[in-house]
Structure formats: structure tokens, C-alpha cells
Amino acid sequence: VDPVGFLVKTGVSDRAFAQFLRDRHKALKDRRWELYSRFIDLKEGSSGYELLGMHRHRQHRVDFMDWAPGARYCSLIGDFNQWSATENCAREGHLGHDDFGYWFVILEDKLREGQEPDEYFFQEYNYVDDYDKGDNGVDAKDLIRRMNEEYWEPGEVTSRKSRWETVAKLYEQMFGPNGPQTEEELGEIPDAETRYKNWKATQKDESSSSSPSYDIIDTGQEFDIFNVVTDRASFEKFQAKATPLAYWVEMRKGRKAWIEKYVPAISHKDKYRIYFNTPDGALERVPAWATYVLPDAEGMQSYAVHWEPPPEEIYKWRFGRPKVKGSLRIYECHVGISGSEQKISSFQEFTSNVLPHIKNAGYNAVQIIGVLEHKDYSSVGYKVTNYFAVSSRFGTPDDFKKLVDEAHGLGLLVLIDIVHSYASADEMVGLSLFDGSNDCYFHSGKRGHHKYWGTRMFKYDDVDVLHFLLSNLSWWVTEYKIDGFQFHSLSSMLYTHNGFSTFTGAIEEYCNQYVDKDALIYLILANEMLHELHPDIITIAEDATYYPGLCEPTTQGGLGFDYWANLSIPEMWLWHLENVPEREWSMNKIMKVLISSNHHMLSYVENHNQSISGRKSFAEIILNTGMCSSGSVDDDLIFKASSLLKIIKLITFTTSGGAYLNFMGNEFAHPKRVEFPMSSNEYSFHLACRQWELLDKGVHKHIFNFDKDIMSLDENERVTSRGSLNVHHCDDTNMVISFTRGPFLFVFNFNPEVPYQLYRVGVDEAGEYQLILNTDETKYGGRGELKSSQYMKKTSDRRADGCRNSLELALASRSAQVYKLVRILRI
């Protein structure tokens, strides 16, 4: 491990920042020791969901556990006990809670009328696994008799009347029935080897016996419990014996016997909450580890729902995780606004209608925002209230499992936006003041509140908070087979000013007093845990400040992410579209933003941020909704606007660092922005839906065909996986950009007025270049000015752009072309 290793790679030589990284590494080792002293390793430290929350125990009961160190009394209330605060409470002392503040409540199943309690207190039942086994009426005494007859050999199991019985028999074997009674009578004792040989001579050779033999003489070598000397032949005989475990399993009864004898302590879909008695009074909260929550039930308080469907109704996974080769082509979407109707769409509707479209459009991953439960729908799902629950607005946990499973069946990875940078400040359904104290999950005082968004900030230096957050990541991967995460708004957690400060790019801004070292340590632990336990997982960092080392290995001082989202690209395009006349666009400035550091870079033209909260989508800015209504491809204004949108899409995609993202609807230039129902629009769903009917109409159809062919080009040619770019030509006067990537040549003419008939660009490799993509084709809404005879170009030996060879190309205004080197000429 080199805590400053990536600085050499990136060429950073700041002494203060290097010292900060070393100090952070020391703090990381201390945090690991603190975490491992409680949870052994990262696997156990991220498996809290196996114990906390509500789980059915094998011995006809339900166990509940939650963390509330500030509470003095804990009980469960709900439909199952008529919301009584005293019927199902934690027991006194350490039987009910431990020194760390974890409360334990047992809900015993109730005997049905006329049924007798189980004969054995350890009686277990099959609830889910092999639930149809058991119920065969086999008595425990009969099983024990069978074990004695079928497993144990004669003499292996003997009963002893006294604890001295074995010692007495051994003494008799050594000295005979009338052995010496005093030390004087004992005389001189032969050495151990002689005594063993004398004893061995009196034994019968029973090679068929499976009892171990010990024909080994101690040579003085030291042995311990992990290195025991034994006879190999006897060991193999012992290993060949049938295990008695099958008999013990048969003593478990099946689900049918359990249903016949017991009434479940809490039934499937029962509503419940957790009740605390705190120094400030009684509180009712939704459990922090609840897996299904109704946060905004009309006319009543929020509550958790016990989700335990019968085994025959549990969702059965059909497909495994797909393997994606090459670059990531991510389709970002929100389930609630994915329908064409003005309502909240469901997981089922998304699975049936949107997933096939994503596959048809050529994307290989889907990133869903707003999956985690949230009370405020207008927050787009970023003010999370319940971290282990899917949003109940869209459906049940099994509905979401089906969505993920069907996506995997289509070969699509499923990523979700995870919001561990802050949490909702809602007290009734969220984590704020969960146990009555102000510092349970969050910092107290000003540091515990986001300066502008009214959310709460996690306390990343607390082991139990780390346990909660790490377990939350592992839960989504294990329970729902999620393939990756985009960590939302890292700048909110990395700095005590929540990222709302002017950044000049100076390196000291990443290691001053405003940097939250504990948040950085959490991100390192999260990436180490995810990549250690789930090697194929994908993690994406969304950080507007571009913290150094985001995608560098944690062993080299980095944070360990796989990709980082370049938020400057959409902001750059938005600034140009709204504020700069098109004839004054600077090609050098555009390329500087696009390729400033495209190592592991996720690029996008726009995501939901560019068309939400009162802002317009790019299609709304470029195409203009009024002009689109005509649907005429011959309209000169629509032609110019769509041409610009196409080359913006192409240059952003081809300069990405192996990952590209598109927000739902932008692939066909959706003409409306996104606006969730809120008080300012009288809770209207008018802009909280997508106009899918435009897919087959006019300019939208042409842009979708173009976007689809870009994805197909990358699927077949691995364009964005070809290494780094080599920019040969970037002319602000002519507004032309040319660069190569592997065997591909990309040429862009941003000039809105001037076409070029013979424009010369330089190339390194001499040969024949074939046109494989042209934005001016008629199927993309272009004019098709390039003839088929111009699709194959041969280099000349005339130098251009510092290259030994060059090509003369015909470039229409506002167009782009992609050429592939198909034949190399050796000179």
C-alpha cells in the first residue's frame, strides 16, 4: 500500500496534499481496527441486514432488532398486537439490549386452539427452504434409535456411571487387575515406547474397524490443534462414514405442521412501527432496517409493512447477472415518470413497456433513480427516508425483483442511484431524531444539517453508522442483485460546506480544514467492501469538485471508484446553447472540457439535472417545441437544430472514457422538460411523464435512429474502449475538429453556415478509410449531400496537422463523419 501512489501517476507534487493523504491513511487503519474489533471483517461489517430488522427464526418465532442507543425502552406495535406498546417489548438487561444500543424483541408464534406445545424446546420448522419436507410423522425417539443402529458402531457409544470409569479402565489395562497401589509398589516404569509396544502386542488387529489407531511415536516435534498427527488409513475410514446430519434434519418439521399448530406472531403485510421510551418522552418510528414502507399513507401515520410472502409466492429468479464487455452505455430513468399517462407509473409498467425499448435502443445498462423509499415525491427520490426499502409508490419488493430479473434477461445491467451523502430530515418516517437524540445517525449542531437542502448529514466516524451504510450497499446487491451504484452528490459529504463554495482548482482546496476526512474513509471502505465481496460490481462517483484520485486504486491512495461522472460537459453545452452565439463557439474550449481527463470518465450530453427544477431540456432549447409540432423534416430551422443536436451527441459519446449516459427520452429529443408535482405547479403531472408516441414522428424518429446507430456502432466496434484520443485538428476559425481513436477517424464541422468540399485533415496511418457513420444521411433527417462514391477515402502523402498523411473530405455544415481504417498502406 502506497498512500500517495497515484500522485506520481498524475504528476501532482504538492507536499501538503501528500501529507494529508498519509494522515488519511493512518486514520483509515485506525477506523479499520475499530470496525474489525466489532465485526471481524468487512463481510460481517456489511451483513447487518441478516440480523437487524425483522427475521423469522427456525423455532416458531420472529426476531426483531434495531439500533437506538438513546432509547430506554423498546417495543413493537402494529396490527398483530392492536398497537399495544407493552405486549411485545424487549426484555430487561442484556436479554433485551446490549451496550452498543441494539434492541432485541422476540415475537412468539401463538398456539392454535386445541394444540399442545412442542415436546422439545429446540423443535425447528422449515418455513422457506425445503418447506415441503418434514411433516412425515417420524418420532424423535425413533430417529435416535435409527442413529444408534445405522451410524454408530458397537462400542463407539458407551454410557459411563462415573467420571473415573475411563481412568480406572486405563489403569487396569496398564498394570493389570491387581496393580500397585503405592509408589513403592509401582517400581521403575518403562519408557512410553516400550509400554506402548507391550500394549500393542496384546491388541487384536481389526483392520475392518473404523476406530482410529495411533501407531505414532512422539519424536519431540511440537504440534497444536491445527496440526494433529494421526493415522491416515484410520482417518480415511472415518471420513467415509455417513454423516448423522441427515437424521437431525429429519427432526425438523415442515411448514404445514407449523401452520397447523401455530398462528404467526406477525403475518404477511401486517403494518407495524417501533415504540421507544426516551428521556424526552415516548416516540413511534418506522424501523431503520424495514424492507417495505408506506411513507405517505393518507389520513394516518407512516408505517412499515412486514413482507413475508408464502414460499410458493416468493419471486423465483430466472436469469443470472449479464456480462457486459467493452464500454458502458447507460440509460438513466425514473420509474414514476416513465409512462405516457399523467400519473405515477409502476415497476410492472416499466418492466413491460420501457425495458424492451432500452434494449432496442442499444444500451447495455439501466440506471434507475428514486428507487429507495422517499416521502417527498418532488425530491426525485433524493431525500431518502428508508434505505432498505424500495419505493412503495411503484410497487412491491417482488415487483422490483422482477424488473431487475427481466433486465438481466435482456442483457442489461441494473444500476441505482444511492444517496449516502445526506438523508431526509423527516422525523416520523426517516432517520432524523430516530431514538430521540440528535446524534444517532447524524452529526449534531450545524454540521448535521445541509446548508441549503434541509437534509441531514451522516456521522461517518461512528462504527454503527458505517455498519448501517455498508450493510445497505450489500443489501441491494444481495437481495435485489443490483449490478452497481452511482454515488450521488459526493461534494455534499466530502466538505463541511457541502460543496457550496467557489473552487479554483487549487490542490489545497482538497486537503484544507473544510474536507471531511471521515467521509473519504467511508467511501474507501465502501469501494473495498463492494469490490472484494462482489468483484463485478460497478461504482460511479458523482462529484462536482472532481476530488483527486476518485478512480485510483485504494492501495495507491485513491477512493476506488470505477468511473467518475464529468458534470462539466452538460454544463458546458448548456452554457453555449443559452449564452453564446453559435458562430462564436470555441472548438478548443469545447475539446478542453471533453478530454481534460477522460480516464474512466462517464460522459453525457444531459441528464435529469439539465431538464428539472425550472430548467429546459436541450431539445426544448435547440429544437423549440413549437417548430417540432409541424414534424416537417424539410423545415430549415428544424434541420439546423437537429443537425446540431446530433453532432453534440456524437462528439460527447466518442470522447467518453468508457462510459456514456443518456436520460430517458433524450435519445429521441423529448421536447419537454421534467417537472415533478409540487405546490408551484399545483401538483400537476403534466411534465412528469414521457411522450413515447413521438418515437415514430418526424425529427424525433430521425434523432432516435441516429442515437440507436451510435450505440450499435459502439457495440460492434468498441469505439470508446479503444484507448485515449489523439486530437490532430482543432480549428476555431473554420469550426472543425478532427481526432483519432484506435483505427477510427472522427471529423466534426460545427460551422452553422459554411460547408467544405475539400477539407484536409491529417492522419498518422496511411491507407484507405471507409465512412461508417454520417450525421447528414437522410435516415437521420439530413440532406444526404455525400454521395456513395465518397464513402471510401485514400490518404495522400501530403503533410497536415503535424501528420505525415492526410485526407480530403467533404463536410456539410453542422455535420460529423466517422471513418474506419480498413486497409493500411506501407510506404
XYZ file of N, CA and C in Angstrom, residues 142-245:
312
model
N -37.642 -42.507 17.602
C -37.354 -43.424 16.501
C -36.120 -42.985 15.737
N -35.953 -41.665 15.557
C -34.768 -41.154 14.869
C -33.494 -41.463 15.650
N -33.548 -41.295 16.981
C -32.372 -41.584 17.813
C -32.036 -43.069 17.741
N -33.063 -43.912 17.746
C -32.823 -45.354 17.630
C -32.164 -45.687 16.288
N -32.640 -45.048 15.213
C -32.046 -45.298 13.897
C -30.586 -44.829 13.849
N -30.301 -43.739 14.511
C -28.929 -43.249 14.539
C -28.024 -44.257 15.234
N -28.494 -44.807 16.340
C -27.694 -45.784 17.073
C -27.459 -47.028 16.240
N -28.459 -47.388 15.414
C -28.355 -48.621 14.641
C -27.579 -48.426 13.333
N -27.782 -47.274 12.683
C -27.243 -47.088 11.333
C -25.913 -46.336 11.306
N -25.646 -45.536 12.336
C -24.442 -44.703 12.270
C -23.352 -45.185 13.218
N -23.673 -45.259 14.513
C -22.643 -45.620 15.490
C -22.359 -47.113 15.432
N -21.089 -47.464 15.475
C -20.692 -48.857 15.516
C -20.658 -49.329 16.971
N -20.768 -50.646 17.167
C -20.749 -51.170 18.546
C -19.495 -50.739 19.281
N -19.662 -50.252 20.473
C -18.545 -49.808 21.292
C -18.184 -48.349 21.128
N -18.694 -47.703 20.054
C -18.360 -46.284 19.852
C -19.118 -45.392 20.832
N -20.323 -45.806 21.186
C -21.125 -45.028 22.129
C -21.323 -45.885 23.377
N -20.793 -45.447 24.468
C -20.928 -46.186 25.733
C -21.401 -45.227 26.807
N -22.121 -45.754 27.742
C -22.583 -44.939 28.869
C -21.603 -45.101 30.037
N -21.370 -44.055 30.789
C -20.444 -44.085 31.927
C -21.210 -43.805 33.215
N -20.934 -44.641 34.218
C -21.582 -44.449 35.515
C -20.843 -43.417 36.358
N -19.523 -43.301 36.130
C -18.713 -42.373 36.906
C -17.674 -41.738 36.001
N -17.254 -40.525 36.348
C -16.257 -39.857 35.530
C -14.879 -40.495 35.682
N -14.717 -41.344 36.724
C -13.440 -42.044 36.914
C -13.416 -43.392 36.207
N -14.499 -43.740 35.573
C -14.588 -45.070 34.981
C -13.529 -45.272 33.894
N -13.347 -44.292 33.034
C -12.360 -44.414 31.949
C -10.947 -44.481 32.507
N -10.674 -43.687 33.527
C -9.331 -43.679 34.141
C -9.030 -45.032 34.771
N -10.021 -45.593 35.441
C -9.825 -46.894 36.094
C -9.555 -47.994 35.077
N -10.287 -47.953 33.939
C -10.072 -48.969 32.911
C -8.684 -48.824 32.296
N -8.260 -47.594 32.077
C -6.930 -47.390 31.520
C -5.850 -47.889 32.483
N -6.033 -47.655 33.776
C -5.071 -48.113 34.791
C -5.022 -49.634 34.802
N -6.183 -50.249 34.667
C -6.233 -51.715 34.681
C -5.543 -52.286 33.458
N -5.690 -51.611 32.287
C -5.010 -52.084 31.078
C -3.490 -51.974 31.217
N -3.037 -50.967 31.911
C -1.592 -50.748 32.030
C -0.942 -51.686 33.047
N -1.608 -51.924 34.207
C -0.942 -52.629 35.293
C -1.649 -53.924 35.712
N -2.749 -54.255 34.993
C -3.433 -55.486 35.354
C -4.467 -55.264 36.447
N -5.240 -56.332 36.769
C -6.331 -56.180 37.752
C -5.816 -55.970 39.174
N -4.612 -56.460 39.487
C -4.067 -56.298 40.845
C -2.823 -55.423 40.807
N -2.941 -54.278 40.217
C -1.816 -53.378 40.043
C -1.368 -52.765 41.354
N -0.189 -52.135 41.339
C 0.351 -51.491 42.550
C -0.565 -50.378 43.051
N -0.590 -50.234 44.372
C -1.436 -49.219 44.992
C -0.619 -48.055 45.531
N 0.698 -48.222 45.684
C 1.541 -47.136 46.182
C 2.714 -46.953 45.236
N 3.456 -45.861 45.439
C 4.606 -45.579 44.593
C 5.719 -46.597 44.818
N 5.837 -47.063 46.067
C 6.864 -48.061 46.333
C 6.570 -49.328 45.556
N 5.307 -49.764 45.520
C 4.940 -50.977 44.789
C 5.063 -50.778 43.274
N 4.960 -49.499 42.818
C 4.984 -49.240 41.378
C 6.338 -49.588 40.779
N 7.397 -49.253 41.491
C 8.716 -49.574 40.981
C 9.098 -48.704 39.807
N 10.038 -49.214 39.005
C 10.501 -48.443 37.850
C 9.537 -48.615 36.681
N 9.151 -47.482 36.078
C 8.184 -47.501 34.961
C 8.949 -47.498 33.652
N 8.668 -48.462 32.777
C 9.345 -48.456 31.460
C 9.007 -47.163 30.709
N 9.803 -46.868 29.690
C 9.547 -45.656 28.901
C 8.270 -45.846 28.090
N 7.761 -44.752 27.550
C 6.466 -44.747 26.874
C 6.461 -45.658 25.653
N 7.575 -45.697 24.884
C 7.603 -46.517 23.688
C 7.536 -48.002 24.029
N 8.249 -48.411 25.073
C 8.209 -49.814 25.492
C 6.824 -50.186 25.980
N 6.233 -49.323 26.805
C 4.887 -49.618 27.310
C 3.876 -49.709 26.170
N 4.030 -48.814 25.156
C 3.090 -48.843 24.042
C 3.231 -50.127 23.247
N 4.483 -50.597 23.001
C 4.677 -51.833 22.240
C 4.125 -53.036 22.991
N 4.328 -53.076 24.318
C 3.766 -54.169 25.113
C 2.238 -54.176 25.033
N 1.668 -52.968 25.079
C 0.192 -52.893 25.000
C -0.285 -53.289 23.608
N 0.427 -52.867 22.590
C 0.037 -53.153 21.222
C 0.070 -54.646 20.942
N 1.013 -55.350 21.572
C 1.127 -56.797 21.335
C -0.076 -57.546 21.859
N -0.762 -56.999 22.836
C -1.928 -57.679 23.406
C -3.220 -57.358 22.635
N -3.169 -56.397 21.690
C -4.372 -55.997 20.962
C -4.562 -56.851 19.723
N -5.844 -57.017 19.367
C -6.185 -57.756 18.158
C -6.144 -56.800 16.963
N -5.691 -57.324 15.826
C -5.624 -56.496 14.615
C -6.981 -56.516 13.934
N -7.746 -55.449 14.106
C -9.081 -55.354 13.498
C -9.032 -54.261 12.422
N -8.592 -54.662 11.242
C -8.451 -53.686 10.156
C -9.798 -53.168 9.670
N -10.871 -53.945 9.896
C -12.195 -53.521 9.431
C -12.796 -52.456 10.336
N -12.258 -52.295 11.529
C -12.815 -51.323 12.460
C -12.500 -49.908 11.993
N -13.484 -48.990 12.178
C -13.276 -47.596 11.793
C -12.731 -46.772 12.948
N -12.512 -47.414 14.105
C -11.944 -46.669 15.232
C -10.509 -46.270 14.896
N -10.101 -45.052 15.242
C -8.752 -44.588 14.876
C -7.667 -45.339 15.626
N -6.561 -45.565 14.942
C -5.392 -46.154 15.588
C -4.342 -45.065 15.747
N -3.449 -45.266 16.693
C -2.473 -44.224 16.996
C -1.064 -44.821 17.018
N -0.671 -45.417 15.903
C 0.656 -46.011 15.790
C 1.699 -44.941 15.472
N 1.778 -43.970 16.321
C 2.706 -42.869 16.089
C 3.481 -42.626 17.368
N 4.791 -42.618 17.281
C 5.640 -42.384 18.437
C 6.070 -40.918 18.433
N 5.947 -40.288 19.568
C 6.303 -38.881 19.702
C 7.813 -38.709 19.475
N 8.181 -37.913 18.515
C 9.589 -37.665 18.201
C 10.083 -36.359 18.787
N 9.285 -35.719 19.613
C 9.671 -34.452 20.209
C 9.229 -33.242 19.421
N 8.590 -33.468 18.244
C 8.118 -32.344 17.433
C 6.881 -31.719 18.063
N 6.797 -30.383 17.997
C 5.656 -29.690 18.597
C 4.471 -29.708 17.633
N 3.300 -29.977 18.210
C 2.059 -29.962 17.431
C 1.044 -29.101 18.167
N 0.074 -28.578 17.388
C -1.016 -27.815 18.010
C -2.340 -28.339 17.472
N -3.422 -27.651 17.826
C -4.747 -28.144 17.444
C -4.978 -28.062 15.947
N -4.147 -27.262 15.225
C -4.321 -27.148 13.780
C -3.405 -28.107 13.022
N -2.567 -28.845 13.757
C -1.626 -29.745 13.116
C -1.519 -31.012 13.960
N -2.544 -31.824 13.874
C -2.633 -33.021 14.709
C -2.090 -34.226 13.942
N -1.259 -35.009 14.613
C -0.711 -36.213 14.000
C -1.723 -37.341 14.150
N -2.040 -37.985 13.048
C -2.995 -39.093 13.115
C -2.645 -40.123 12.053
N -3.302 -41.242 12.130
C -3.081 -42.321 11.180
C -3.938 -42.072 9.939
N -3.300 -42.042 8.778
C -4.016 -41.672 7.551
C -5.084 -42.704 7.190
N -4.771 -43.975 7.338
C -5.740 -45.019 6.976
C -6.986 -44.920 7.852
N -6.783 -44.730 9.156
C -7.928 -44.604 10.050
C -8.728 -43.344 9.735
N -8.016 -42.252 9.372
C -8.702 -41.005 9.061
C -9.597 -41.172 7.831
N -9.102 -41.867 6.801
C -9.899 -42.073 5.595
C -11.117 -42.945 5.879
N -10.954 -43.944 6.763
C -12.102 -44.767 7.147
C -13.162 -43.915 7.846
N -12.688 -43.026 8.699
C -13.622 -42.178 9.432
C -14.351 -41.219 8.483
N -13.604 -40.680 7.501
C -14.230 -39.755 6.554
C -15.261 -40.447 5.684
N -15.078 -41.742 5.449
C -16.005 -42.484 4.593
C -17.320 -42.782 5.280
N -17.383 -42.603 6.575
C -18.614 -42.908 7.304
C -19.715 -41.929 6.926
N -20.945 -42.355 6.923
C -22.096 -41.495 6.623
C -22.286 -40.490 7.753
N -22.596 -39.269 7.387
C -22.798 -38.231 8.399
C -24.151 -38.402 9.083
N -24.237 -38.096 10.363
C -25.516 -38.213 11.057
C -26.410 -36.993 10.859
N -25.935 -35.969 10.083
C -26.697 -34.739 9.963
C -28.086 -34.959 9.370
